[in-house]
């Protein structure tokens, strides 16, 4: 069945370091992936997305990498800041599905 | 440009009662999806509305129902509330029938006592 999971439930980094958050998915029909950031008490905030016809996409301080061969997705955050502290979710959609399927999330803590 | 707005932000209900949650999509968006997020978990898809019809439904009982209005806003109704329905309910909107990125509202925190 469909599932999206994260390798690490928590990640602690020093301010200024680069962060890498990983995600595995199992649905080979998935063709669209999104990373969300969720701060405490708030709804998920769209960070960046990528379609399956790409393997890399860059935004402001963030890069998403997609490896369809091993069904792996990663989010790289450059020069991590305290404001980046949050739970990060990857989500996927594909095939005949209109829904987004989320993993459990990774808690990123940035130490000053 | 207002993003996705949900109301109310917090709600306390008694077991067995009924609740209605509301969502206004982001300007230009025509598709609304509802998600339930339990504490410490990722959001779980409830259903999606497009062109005023329920287009896809997740694994939720019939106690969960919804509606989409001609202005694309939406309501989520939950009947016969259970303690386990306590969660953050999120609304997400998108364009083109859900084929583009989905933007979420801040959610409604429902507590059933």
mmCIF file with all atom_site columns, C-alpha atoms in Angstrom:
data_model
loop_
_atom_site.group_PDB
_atom_site.id
_atom_site.type_symbol
_atom_site.label_atom_id
_atom_site.label_alt_id
_atom_site.label_comp_id
_atom_site.label_asym_id
_atom_site.label_entity_id
_atom_site.label_seq_id
_atom_site.pdbx_PDB_ins_code
_atom_site.Cartn_x
_atom_site.Cartn_y
_atom_site.Cartn_z
_atom_site.occupancy
_atom_site.B_iso_or_equiv
_atom_site.pdbx_formal_charge
_atom_site.auth_seq_id
_atom_site.auth_comp_id
_atom_site.auth_asym_id
_atom_site.auth_atom_id
_atom_site.pdbx_PDB_model_num
ATOM 1   C CA . UNK A 1 1   ? 0.000   0.000  0.000   1.00 0.00 ? 1   UNK A CA 1
ATOM 2   C CA . UNK A 1 2   ? 0.943   3.621  -0.007  1.00 0.00 ? 2   UNK A CA 1
ATOM 3   C CA . UNK A 1 3   ? 3.225   4.921  2.685   1.00 0.00 ? 3   UNK A CA 1
ATOM 4   C CA . UNK A 1 4   ? 5.577   7.773  3.189   1.00 0.00 ? 4   UNK A CA 1
ATOM 5   C CA . UNK A 1 5   ? 8.057   7.519  6.027   1.00 0.00 ? 5   UNK A CA 1
ATOM 6   C CA . UNK A 1 6   ? 10.948  9.441  7.466   1.00 0.00 ? 6   UNK A CA 1
ATOM 7   C CA . UNK A 1 7   ? 14.294  7.936  8.412   1.00 0.00 ? 7   UNK A CA 1
ATOM 8   C CA . UNK A 1 8   ? 14.920  10.176 11.435  1.00 0.00 ? 8   UNK A CA 1
ATOM 9   C CA . UNK A 1 9   ? 12.271  11.428 13.812  1.00 0.00 ? 9   UNK A CA 1
ATOM 10  C CA . UNK A 1 10  ? 14.515  14.160 15.274  1.00 0.00 ? 10  UNK A CA 1
ATOM 11  C CA . UNK A 1 11  ? 17.413  16.219 13.987  1.00 0.00 ? 11  UNK A CA 1
ATOM 12  C CA . UNK A 1 12  ? 19.467  18.676 15.993  1.00 0.00 ? 12  UNK A CA 1
ATOM 13  C CA . UNK A 1 13  ? 21.884  21.053 14.252  1.00 0.00 ? 13  UNK A CA 1
ATOM 14  C CA . UNK A 1 14  ? 23.933  24.120 15.077  1.00 0.00 ? 14  UNK A CA 1
ATOM 15  C CA . UNK A 1 15  ? 22.916  27.486 13.691  1.00 0.00 ? 15  UNK A CA 1
ATOM 16  C CA . UNK A 1 16  ? 24.661  28.080 10.393  1.00 0.00 ? 16  UNK A CA 1
ATOM 17  C CA . UNK A 1 17  ? 25.067  24.400 9.578   1.00 0.00 ? 17  UNK A CA 1
ATOM 18  C CA . UNK A 1 18  ? 23.320  22.722 6.680   1.00 0.00 ? 18  UNK A CA 1
ATOM 19  C CA . UNK A 1 19  ? 20.432  20.371 7.481   1.00 0.00 ? 19  UNK A CA 1
ATOM 20  C CA . UNK A 1 20  ? 19.314  17.319 5.555   1.00 0.00 ? 20  UNK A CA 1
ATOM 21  C CA . UNK A 1 21  ? 15.939  15.728 6.205   1.00 0.00 ? 21  UNK A CA 1
ATOM 22  C CA . UNK A 1 22  ? 15.205  12.417 4.517   1.00 0.00 ? 22  UNK A CA 1
ATOM 23  C CA . UNK A 1 23  ? 12.020  10.720 3.431   1.00 0.00 ? 23  UNK A CA 1
ATOM 24  C CA . UNK A 1 24  ? 11.226  7.342  1.895   1.00 0.00 ? 24  UNK A CA 1
ATOM 25  C CA . UNK A 1 25  ? 8.113   6.531  -0.064  1.00 0.00 ? 25  UNK A CA 1
ATOM 26  C CA . UNK A 1 26  ? 6.791   3.225  -1.295  1.00 0.00 ? 26  UNK A CA 1
ATOM 27  C CA . UNK A 1 27  ? 4.218   4.119  -3.941  1.00 0.00 ? 27  UNK A CA 1
ATOM 28  C CA . UNK A 1 28  ? 5.980   3.894  -7.290  1.00 0.00 ? 28  UNK A CA 1
ATOM 29  C CA . UNK A 1 29  ? 3.008   5.676  -8.889  1.00 0.00 ? 29  UNK A CA 1
ATOM 30  C CA . UNK A 1 30  ? 3.748   8.840  -6.889  1.00 0.00 ? 30  UNK A CA 1
ATOM 31  C CA . UNK A 1 31  ? 4.552   11.680 -9.253  1.00 0.00 ? 31  UNK A CA 1
ATOM 32  C CA . UNK A 1 32  ? 4.378   14.758 -7.075  1.00 0.00 ? 32  UNK A CA 1
ATOM 33  C CA . UNK A 1 33  ? 6.112   15.470 -3.795  1.00 0.00 ? 33  UNK A CA 1
ATOM 34  C CA . UNK A 1 34  ? 5.914   18.362 -1.367  1.00 0.00 ? 34  UNK A CA 1
ATOM 35  C CA . UNK A 1 35  ? 7.840   19.388 1.718   1.00 0.00 ? 35  UNK A CA 1
ATOM 36  C CA . UNK A 1 36  ? 5.968   21.194 4.459   1.00 0.00 ? 36  UNK A CA 1
ATOM 37  C CA . UNK A 1 37  ? 7.165   22.966 7.600   1.00 0.00 ? 37  UNK A CA 1
ATOM 38  C CA . UNK A 1 38  ? 4.875   22.975 10.604  1.00 0.00 ? 38  UNK A CA 1
ATOM 39  C CA . UNK A 1 39  ? 5.498   25.146 13.622  1.00 0.00 ? 39  UNK A CA 1
ATOM 40  C CA . UNK A 1 40  ? 3.794   24.459 16.907  1.00 0.00 ? 40  UNK A CA 1
ATOM 41  C CA . UNK A 1 41  ? 0.102   25.353 16.828  1.00 0.00 ? 41  UNK A CA 1
ATOM 42  C CA . UNK A 1 42  ? 0.102   26.229 13.146  1.00 0.00 ? 42  UNK A CA 1
ATOM 43  C CA . UNK A 1 43  ? -0.884  24.565 9.911   1.00 0.00 ? 43  UNK A CA 1
ATOM 44  C CA . UNK A 1 44  ? 1.706   23.087 7.532   1.00 0.00 ? 44  UNK A CA 1
ATOM 45  C CA . UNK A 1 45  ? 3.518   25.705 5.487   1.00 0.00 ? 45  UNK A CA 1
ATOM 46  C CA . UNK A 1 46  ? 4.454   24.904 1.890   1.00 0.00 ? 46  UNK A CA 1
ATOM 47  C CA . UNK A 1 47  ? 8.229   24.926 1.382   1.00 0.00 ? 47  UNK A CA 1
ATOM 48  C CA . UNK A 1 48  ? 8.983   23.394 -1.984  1.00 0.00 ? 48  UNK A CA 1
ATOM 49  C CA . UNK A 1 49  ? 7.641   20.792 -4.362  1.00 0.00 ? 49  UNK A CA 1
ATOM 50  C CA . UNK A 1 50  ? 9.024   18.568 -7.080  1.00 0.00 ? 50  UNK A CA 1
ATOM 51  C CA . UNK A 1 51  ? 7.506   16.457 -9.828  1.00 0.00 ? 51  UNK A CA 1
ATOM 52  C CA . UNK A 1 52  ? 8.747   13.048 -10.779 1.00 0.00 ? 52  UNK A CA 1
ATOM 53  C CA . UNK A 1 53  ? 10.197  14.261 -14.081 1.00 0.00 ? 53  UNK A CA 1
ATOM 54  C CA . UNK A 1 54  ? 12.830  16.168 -12.092 1.00 0.00 ? 54  UNK A CA 1
ATOM 55  C CA . UNK A 1 55  ? 15.518  15.004 -9.703  1.00 0.00 ? 55  UNK A CA 1
ATOM 56  C CA . UNK A 1 56  ? 16.436  18.329 -8.137  1.00 0.00 ? 56  UNK A CA 1
ATOM 57  C CA . UNK A 1 57  ? 14.772  21.620 -7.455  1.00 0.00 ? 57  UNK A CA 1
ATOM 58  C CA . UNK A 1 58  ? 16.101  24.640 -5.608  1.00 0.00 ? 58  UNK A CA 1
ATOM 59  C CA . UNK A 1 59  ? 14.399  27.399 -3.705  1.00 0.00 ? 59  UNK A CA 1
ATOM 60  C CA . UNK A 1 60  ? 15.569  30.039 -1.322  1.00 0.00 ? 60  UNK A CA 1
ATOM 61  C CA . UNK A 1 61  ? 18.027  28.230 1.010   1.00 0.00 ? 61  UNK A CA 1
ATOM 62  C CA . UNK A 1 62  ? 16.276  24.927 0.299   1.00 0.00 ? 62  UNK A CA 1
ATOM 63  C CA . UNK A 1 63  ? 16.906  22.139 -2.179  1.00 0.00 ? 63  UNK A CA 1
ATOM 64  C CA . UNK A 1 64  ? 14.812  19.046 -2.741  1.00 0.00 ? 64  UNK A CA 1
ATOM 65  C CA . UNK A 1 65  ? 16.361  15.938 -4.236  1.00 0.00 ? 65  UNK A CA 1
ATOM 66  C CA . UNK A 1 66  ? 14.330  13.076 -5.646  1.00 0.00 ? 66  UNK A CA 1
ATOM 67  C CA . UNK A 1 67  ? 15.768  9.633  -6.297  1.00 0.00 ? 67  UNK A CA 1
ATOM 68  C CA . UNK A 1 68  ? 13.063  7.589  -7.970  1.00 0.00 ? 68  UNK A CA 1
ATOM 69  C CA . UNK A 1 69  ? 15.248  4.520  -8.231  1.00 0.00 ? 69  UNK A CA 1
ATOM 70  C CA . UNK A 1 70  ? 15.310  4.034  -4.474  1.00 0.00 ? 70  UNK A CA 1
ATOM 71  C CA . UNK A 1 71  ? 12.113  6.006  -3.785  1.00 0.00 ? 71  UNK A CA 1
ATOM 72  C CA . UNK A 1 72  ? 13.878  8.565  -1.648  1.00 0.00 ? 72  UNK A CA 1
ATOM 73  C CA . UNK A 1 73  ? 13.303  12.264 -1.138  1.00 0.00 ? 73  UNK A CA 1
ATOM 74  C CA . UNK A 1 74  ? 15.433  14.722 0.792   1.00 0.00 ? 74  UNK A CA 1
ATOM 75  C CA . UNK A 1 75  ? 15.202  18.334 1.870   1.00 0.00 ? 75  UNK A CA 1
ATOM 76  C CA . UNK A 1 76  ? 18.397  20.296 2.299   1.00 0.00 ? 76  UNK A CA 1
ATOM 77  C CA . UNK A 1 77  ? 18.332  23.551 4.224   1.00 0.00 ? 77  UNK A CA 1
ATOM 78  C CA . UNK A 1 78  ? 21.392  25.754 3.856   1.00 0.00 ? 78  UNK A CA 1
ATOM 79  C CA . UNK A 1 79  ? 22.715  27.901 6.715   1.00 0.00 ? 79  UNK A CA 1
ATOM 80  C CA . UNK A 1 80  ? 20.045  26.680 9.124   1.00 0.00 ? 80  UNK A CA 1
ATOM 81  C CA . UNK A 1 81  ? 18.592  29.378 11.352  1.00 0.00 ? 81  UNK A CA 1
ATOM 82  C CA . UNK A 1 82  ? 16.718  29.181 14.679  1.00 0.00 ? 82  UNK A CA 1
ATOM 83  C CA . UNK A 1 83  ? 13.551  30.120 12.791  1.00 0.00 ? 83  UNK A CA 1
ATOM 84  C CA . UNK A 1 84  ? 13.874  26.873 10.855  1.00 0.00 ? 84  UNK A CA 1
ATOM 85  C CA . UNK A 1 85  ? 13.099  24.894 14.016  1.00 0.00 ? 85  UNK A CA 1
ATOM 86  C CA . UNK A 1 86  ? 9.870   23.020 13.313  1.00 0.00 ? 86  UNK A CA 1
ATOM 87  C CA . UNK A 1 87  ? 8.478   19.660 12.258  1.00 0.00 ? 87  UNK A CA 1
ATOM 88  C CA . UNK A 1 88  ? 9.085   18.884 8.599   1.00 0.00 ? 88  UNK A CA 1
ATOM 89  C CA . UNK A 1 89  ? 6.778   16.614 6.625   1.00 0.00 ? 89  UNK A CA 1
ATOM 90  C CA . UNK A 1 90  ? 7.165   15.137 3.217   1.00 0.00 ? 90  UNK A CA 1
ATOM 91  C CA . UNK A 1 91  ? 3.975   14.363 1.327   1.00 0.00 ? 91  UNK A CA 1
ATOM 92  C CA . UNK A 1 92  ? 3.310   12.559 -1.902  1.00 0.00 ? 92  UNK A CA 1
ATOM 93  C CA . UNK A 1 93  ? 0.548   12.277 -4.431  1.00 0.00 ? 93  UNK A CA 1
ATOM 94  C CA . UNK A 1 94  ? 0.243   10.178 -7.500  1.00 0.00 ? 94  UNK A CA 1
ATOM 95  C CA . UNK A 1 95  ? -1.655  7.958  -9.819  1.00 0.00 ? 95  UNK A CA 1
ATOM 96  C CA . UNK A 1 96  ? -5.398  8.389  -9.474  1.00 0.00 ? 96  UNK A CA 1
ATOM 97  C CA . UNK A 1 97  ? -5.048  9.904  -6.038  1.00 0.00 ? 97  UNK A CA 1
ATOM 98  C CA . UNK A 1 98  ? -6.000  13.475 -5.336  1.00 0.00 ? 98  UNK A CA 1
ATOM 99  C CA . UNK A 1 99  ? -4.992  13.207 -1.693  1.00 0.00 ? 99  UNK A CA 1
ATOM 100 C CA . UNK A 1 100 ? -1.633  13.967 -0.157  1.00 0.00 ? 100 UNK A CA 1
ATOM 101 C CA . UNK A 1 101 ? -0.124  11.164 1.906   1.00 0.00 ? 101 UNK A CA 1
ATOM 102 C CA . UNK A 1 102 ? 2.058   12.398 4.758   1.00 0.00 ? 102 UNK A CA 1
ATOM 103 C CA . UNK A 1 103 ? 4.724   10.769 6.827   1.00 0.00 ? 103 UNK A CA 1
ATOM 104 C CA . UNK A 1 104 ? 5.032   11.246 10.585  1.00 0.00 ? 104 UNK A CA 1
ATOM 105 C CA . UNK A 1 105 ? 7.448   14.141 10.356  1.00 0.00 ? 105 UNK A CA 1
ATOM 106 C CA . UNK A 1 106 ? 10.948  15.061 11.508  1.00 0.00 ? 106 UNK A CA 1
ATOM 107 C CA . UNK A 1 107 ? 11.495  17.507 14.335  1.00 0.00 ? 107 UNK A CA 1
ATOM 108 C CA . UNK A 1 108 ? 14.334  19.876 13.461  1.00 0.00 ? 108 UNK A CA 1
ATOM 109 C CA . UNK A 1 109 ? 15.921  21.736 16.356  1.00 0.00 ? 109 UNK A CA 1
ATOM 110 C CA . UNK A 1 110 ? 18.422  24.482 15.624  1.00 0.00 ? 110 UNK A CA 1
ATOM 111 C CA . UNK A 1 111 ? 20.781  25.308 18.459  1.00 0.00 ? 111 UNK A CA 1
ATOM 112 C CA . UNK A 1 112 ? 22.139  28.886 18.646  1.00 0.00 ? 112 UNK A CA 1
ATOM 113 C CA . UNK B 2 1   ? -3.925  38.222 -0.651  1.00 0.00 ? 1   UNK B CA 1
ATOM 114 C CA . UNK B 2 2   ? -5.521  36.233 2.157   1.00 0.00 ? 2   UNK B CA 1
ATOM 115 C CA . UNK B 2 3   ? -4.381  32.671 2.426   1.00 0.00 ? 3   UNK B CA 1
ATOM 116 C CA . UNK B 2 4   ? -6.525  29.771 3.561   1.00 0.00 ? 4   UNK B CA 1
ATOM 117 C CA . UNK B 2 5   ? -8.647  30.786 6.530   1.00 0.00 ? 5   UNK B CA 1
ATOM 118 C CA . UNK B 2 6   ? -10.374 28.454 8.943   1.00 0.00 ? 6   UNK B CA 1
ATOM 119 C CA . UNK B 2 7   ? -12.866 29.048 11.711  1.00 0.00 ? 7   UNK B CA 1
ATOM 120 C CA . UNK B 2 8   ? -13.093 28.657 14.568  1.00 0.00 ? 8   UNK B CA 1
ATOM 121 C CA . UNK B 2 9   ? -9.480  28.295 15.732  1.00 0.00 ? 9   UNK B CA 1
ATOM 122 C CA . UNK B 2 10  ? -10.401 26.338 18.846  1.00 0.00 ? 10  UNK B CA 1
ATOM 123 C CA . UNK B 2 11  ? -13.496 24.420 19.820  1.00 0.00 ? 11  UNK B CA 1
ATOM 124 C CA . UNK B 2 12  ? -14.545 22.278 22.769  1.00 0.00 ? 12  UNK B CA 1
ATOM 125 C CA . UNK B 2 13  ? -17.441 19.870 22.329  1.00 0.00 ? 13  UNK B CA 1
ATOM 126 C CA . UNK B 2 14  ? -19.048 17.152 24.383  1.00 0.00 ? 14  UNK B CA 1
ATOM 127 C CA . UNK B 2 15  ? -19.082 13.544 23.283  1.00 0.00 ? 15  UNK B CA 1
ATOM 128 C CA . UNK B 2 16  ? -22.116 12.832 21.111  1.00 0.00 ? 16  UNK B CA 1
ATOM 129 C CA . UNK B 2 17  ? -22.481 16.395 19.885  1.00 0.00 ? 17  UNK B CA 1
ATOM 130 C CA . UNK B 2 18  ? -22.119 17.606 16.323  1.00 0.00 ? 18  UNK B CA 1
ATOM 131 C CA . UNK B 2 19  ? -19.625 20.166 15.020  1.00 0.00 ? 19  UNK B CA 1
ATOM 132 C CA . UNK B 2 20  ? -19.203 22.252 11.873  1.00 0.00 ? 20  UNK B CA 1
ATOM 133 C CA . UNK B 2 21  ? -15.843 23.621 10.805  1.00 0.00 ? 21  UNK B CA 1
ATOM 134 C CA . UNK B 2 22  ? -15.404 26.193 8.060   1.00 0.00 ? 22  UNK B CA 1
ATOM 135 C CA . UNK B 2 23  ? -12.764 26.942 5.463   1.00 0.00 ? 23  UNK B CA 1
ATOM 136 C CA . UNK B 2 24  ? -12.244 29.706 2.929   1.00 0.00 ? 24  UNK B CA 1
ATOM 137 C CA . UNK B 2 25  ? -9.701  28.791 0.266   1.00 0.00 ? 25  UNK B CA 1
ATOM 138 C CA . UNK B 2 26  ? -6.877  30.938 -0.972  1.00 0.00 ? 26  UNK B CA 1
ATOM 139 C CA . UNK B 2 27  ? -7.926  33.416 -3.631  1.00 0.00 ? 27  UNK B CA 1
ATOM 140 C CA . UNK B 2 28  ? -7.990  31.751 -7.042  1.00 0.00 ? 28  UNK B CA 1
ATOM 141 C CA . UNK B 2 29  ? -8.223  28.245 -5.619  1.00 0.00 ? 29  UNK B CA 1
ATOM 142 C CA . UNK B 2 30  ? -11.179 26.017 -6.444  1.00 0.00 ? 30  UNK B CA 1
ATOM 143 C CA . UNK B 2 31  ? -10.352 22.774 -4.639  1.00 0.00 ? 31  UNK B CA 1
ATOM 144 C CA . UNK B 2 32  ? -10.603 22.152 -0.895  1.00 0.00 ? 32  UNK B CA 1
ATOM 145 C CA . UNK B 2 33  ? -9.297  19.154 1.011   1.00 0.00 ? 33  UNK B CA 1
ATOM 146 C CA . UNK B 2 34  ? -9.755  18.356 4.683   1.00 0.00 ? 34  UNK B CA 1
ATOM 147 C CA . UNK B 2 35  ? -7.229  16.585 6.878   1.00 0.00 ? 35  UNK B CA 1
ATOM 148 C CA . UNK B 2 36  ? -7.211  15.371 10.471  1.00 0.00 ? 36  UNK B CA 1
ATOM 149 C CA . UNK B 2 37  ? -3.964  15.632 12.394  1.00 0.00 ? 37  UNK B CA 1
ATOM 150 C CA . UNK B 2 38  ? -3.628  13.808 15.691  1.00 0.00 ? 38  UNK B CA 1
ATOM 151 C CA . UNK B 2 39  ? -0.976  14.964 18.120  1.00 0.00 ? 39  UNK B CA 1
ATOM 152 C CA . UNK B 2 40  ? 2.471   13.904 16.971  1.00 0.00 ? 40  UNK B CA 1
ATOM 153 C CA . UNK B 2 41  ? 1.230   12.514 13.657  1.00 0.00 ? 41  UNK B CA 1
ATOM 154 C CA . UNK B 2 42  ? 1.121   13.625 10.072  1.00 0.00 ? 42  UNK B CA 1
ATOM 155 C CA . UNK B 2 43  ? -2.150  14.874 8.595   1.00 0.00 ? 43  UNK B CA 1
ATOM 156 C CA . UNK B 2 44  ? -4.594  12.185 7.439   1.00 0.00 ? 44  UNK B CA 1
ATOM 157 C CA . UNK B 2 45  ? -6.772  12.836 4.397   1.00 0.00 ? 45  UNK B CA 1
ATOM 158 C CA . UNK B 2 46  ? -10.510 13.012 5.099   1.00 0.00 ? 46  UNK B CA 1
ATOM 159 C CA . UNK B 2 47  ? -11.942 14.091 1.733   1.00 0.00 ? 47  UNK B CA 1
ATOM 160 C CA . UNK B 2 48  ? -11.594 16.528 -1.138  1.00 0.00 ? 48  UNK B CA 1
ATOM 161 C CA . UNK B 2 49  ? -14.193 18.786 -2.712  1.00 0.00 ? 49  UNK B CA 1
ATOM 162 C CA . UNK B 2 50  ? -14.074 20.075 -6.272  1.00 0.00 ? 50  UNK B CA 1
ATOM 163 C CA . UNK B 2 51  ? -16.921 21.643 -8.245  1.00 0.00 ? 51  UNK B CA 1
ATOM 164 C CA . UNK B 2 52  ? -19.115 21.308 -5.152  1.00 0.00 ? 52  UNK B CA 1
ATOM 165 C CA . UNK B 2 53  ? -18.798 17.540 -5.083  1.00 0.00 ? 53  UNK B CA 1
ATOM 166 C CA . UNK B 2 54  ? -16.836 15.111 -2.947  1.00 0.00 ? 54  UNK B CA 1
ATOM 167 C CA . UNK B 2 55  ? -14.243 13.752 -5.341  1.00 0.00 ? 55  UNK B CA 1
ATOM 168 C CA . UNK B 2 56  ? -12.209 11.474 -3.115  1.00 0.00 ? 56  UNK B CA 1
ATOM 169 C CA . UNK B 2 57  ? -12.605 10.208 0.424   1.00 0.00 ? 57  UNK B CA 1
ATOM 170 C CA . UNK B 2 58  ? -10.127 8.820  2.892   1.00 0.00 ? 58  UNK B CA 1
ATOM 171 C CA . UNK B 2 59  ? -10.686 6.115  5.478   1.00 0.00 ? 59  UNK B CA 1
ATOM 172 C CA . UNK B 2 60  ? -13.117 8.015  7.687   1.00 0.00 ? 60  UNK B CA 1
ATOM 173 C CA . UNK B 2 61  ? -16.624 6.967  8.784   1.00 0.00 ? 61  UNK B CA 1
ATOM 174 C CA . UNK B 2 62  ? -19.808 8.500  7.456   1.00 0.00 ? 62  UNK B CA 1
ATOM 175 C CA . UNK B 2 63  ? -20.008 10.635 10.601  1.00 0.00 ? 63  UNK B CA 1
ATOM 176 C CA . UNK B 2 64  ? -17.626 12.896 8.701   1.00 0.00 ? 64  UNK B CA 1
ATOM 177 C CA . UNK B 2 65  ? -19.335 14.810 5.939   1.00 0.00 ? 65  UNK B CA 1
ATOM 178 C CA . UNK B 2 66  ? -18.711 17.978 4.038   1.00 0.00 ? 66  UNK B CA 1
ATOM 179 C CA . UNK B 2 67  ? -19.924 20.522 1.618   1.00 0.00 ? 67  UNK B CA 1
ATOM 180 C CA . UNK B 2 68  ? -18.478 22.961 -0.875  1.00 0.00 ? 68  UNK B CA 1
ATOM 181 C CA . UNK B 2 69  ? -20.282 26.152 -1.795  1.00 0.00 ? 69  UNK B CA 1
ATOM 182 C CA . UNK B 2 70  ? -20.351 27.981 -5.152  1.00 0.00 ? 70  UNK B CA 1
ATOM 183 C CA . UNK B 2 71  ? -17.741 30.454 -3.844  1.00 0.00 ? 71  UNK B CA 1
ATOM 184 C CA . UNK B 2 72  ? -15.440 27.423 -3.221  1.00 0.00 ? 72  UNK B CA 1
ATOM 185 C CA . UNK B 2 73  ? -15.588 27.714 0.571   1.00 0.00 ? 73  UNK B CA 1
ATOM 186 C CA . UNK B 2 74  ? -16.206 24.495 2.430   1.00 0.00 ? 74  UNK B CA 1
ATOM 187 C CA . UNK B 2 75  ? -17.567 23.015 5.640   1.00 0.00 ? 75  UNK B CA 1
ATOM 188 C CA . UNK B 2 76  ? -16.615 19.875 7.502   1.00 0.00 ? 76  UNK B CA 1
ATOM 189 C CA . UNK B 2 77  ? -19.306 18.332 9.681   1.00 0.00 ? 77  UNK B CA 1
ATOM 190 C CA . UNK B 2 78  ? -18.717 15.646 12.273  1.00 0.00 ? 78  UNK B CA 1
ATOM 191 C CA . UNK B 2 79  ? -21.685 13.962 13.945  1.00 0.00 ? 79  UNK B CA 1
ATOM 192 C CA . UNK B 2 80  ? -21.851 11.897 17.131  1.00 0.00 ? 80  UNK B CA 1
ATOM 193 C CA . UNK B 2 81  ? -18.471 13.099 18.315  1.00 0.00 ? 81  UNK B CA 1
ATOM 194 C CA . UNK B 2 82  ? -16.131 10.627 19.966  1.00 0.00 ? 82  UNK B CA 1
ATOM 195 C CA . UNK B 2 83  ? -13.212 11.367 22.267  1.00 0.00 ? 83  UNK B CA 1
ATOM 196 C CA . UNK B 2 84  ? -10.950 10.081 19.505  1.00 0.00 ? 84  UNK B CA 1
ATOM 197 C CA . UNK B 2 85  ? -12.115 12.843 17.184  1.00 0.00 ? 85  UNK B CA 1
ATOM 198 C CA . UNK B 2 86  ? -10.034 15.304 19.201  1.00 0.00 ? 86  UNK B CA 1
ATOM 199 C CA . UNK B 2 87  ? -7.428  16.592 16.761  1.00 0.00 ? 87  UNK B CA 1
ATOM 200 C CA . UNK B 2 88  ? -6.290  19.501 14.632  1.00 0.00 ? 88  UNK B CA 1
ATOM 201 C CA . UNK B 2 89  ? -8.486  19.733 11.546  1.00 0.00 ? 89  UNK B CA 1
ATOM 202 C CA . UNK B 2 90  ? -6.744  21.239 8.567   1.00 0.00 ? 90  UNK B CA 1
ATOM 203 C CA . UNK B 2 91  ? -8.126  22.619 5.374   1.00 0.00 ? 91  UNK B CA 1
ATOM 204 C CA . UNK B 2 92  ? -5.957  22.788 2.261   1.00 0.00 ? 92  UNK B CA 1
ATOM 205 C CA . UNK B 2 93  ? -6.781  24.568 -0.955  1.00 0.00 ? 93  UNK B CA 1
ATOM 206 C CA . UNK B 2 94  ? -5.347  24.228 -4.451  1.00 0.00 ? 94  UNK B CA 1
ATOM 207 C CA . UNK B 2 95  ? -6.099  25.086 -8.052  1.00 0.00 ? 95  UNK B CA 1
ATOM 208 C CA . UNK B 2 96  ? -7.080  23.050 -11.046 1.00 0.00 ? 96  UNK B CA 1
ATOM 209 C CA . UNK B 2 97  ? -8.812  20.305 -9.213  1.00 0.00 ? 97  UNK B CA 1
ATOM 210 C CA . UNK B 2 98  ? -5.927  19.603 -6.884  1.00 0.00 ? 98  UNK B CA 1
ATOM 211 C CA . UNK B 2 99  ? -3.157  19.208 -9.405  1.00 0.00 ? 99  UNK B CA 1
ATOM 212 C CA . UNK B 2 100 ? -1.089  22.064 -8.014  1.00 0.00 ? 100 UNK B CA 1
ATOM 213 C CA . UNK B 2 101 ? 0.547   22.731 -4.671  1.00 0.00 ? 101 UNK B CA 1
ATOM 214 C CA . UNK B 2 102 ? -1.795  22.684 -1.697  1.00 0.00 ? 102 UNK B CA 1
ATOM 215 C CA . UNK B 2 103 ? -1.741  25.483 0.867   1.00 0.00 ? 103 UNK B CA 1
ATOM 216 C CA . UNK B 2 104 ? -2.981  24.843 4.380   1.00 0.00 ? 104 UNK B CA 1
ATOM 217 C CA . UNK B 2 105 ? -4.879  26.973 6.842   1.00 0.00 ? 105 UNK B CA 1
ATOM 218 C CA . UNK B 2 106 ? -3.895  27.305 10.474  1.00 0.00 ? 106 UNK B CA 1
ATOM 219 C CA . UNK B 2 107 ? -6.347  24.598 11.471  1.00 0.00 ? 107 UNK B CA 1
ATOM 220 C CA . UNK B 2 108 ? -9.152  24.189 13.983  1.00 0.00 ? 108 UNK B CA 1
ATOM 221 C CA . UNK B 2 109 ? -8.194  22.536 17.260  1.00 0.00 ? 109 UNK B CA 1
ATOM 222 C CA . UNK B 2 110 ? -11.154 20.357 18.275  1.00 0.00 ? 110 UNK B CA 1
ATOM 223 C CA . UNK B 2 111 ? -11.289 18.936 21.774  1.00 0.00 ? 111 UNK B CA 1
ATOM 224 C CA . UNK B 2 112 ? -14.007 16.427 22.614  1.00 0.00 ? 112 UNK B CA 1
ATOM 225 C CA . UNK B 2 113 ? -14.662 15.937 26.320  1.00 0.00 ? 113 UNK B CA 1
#
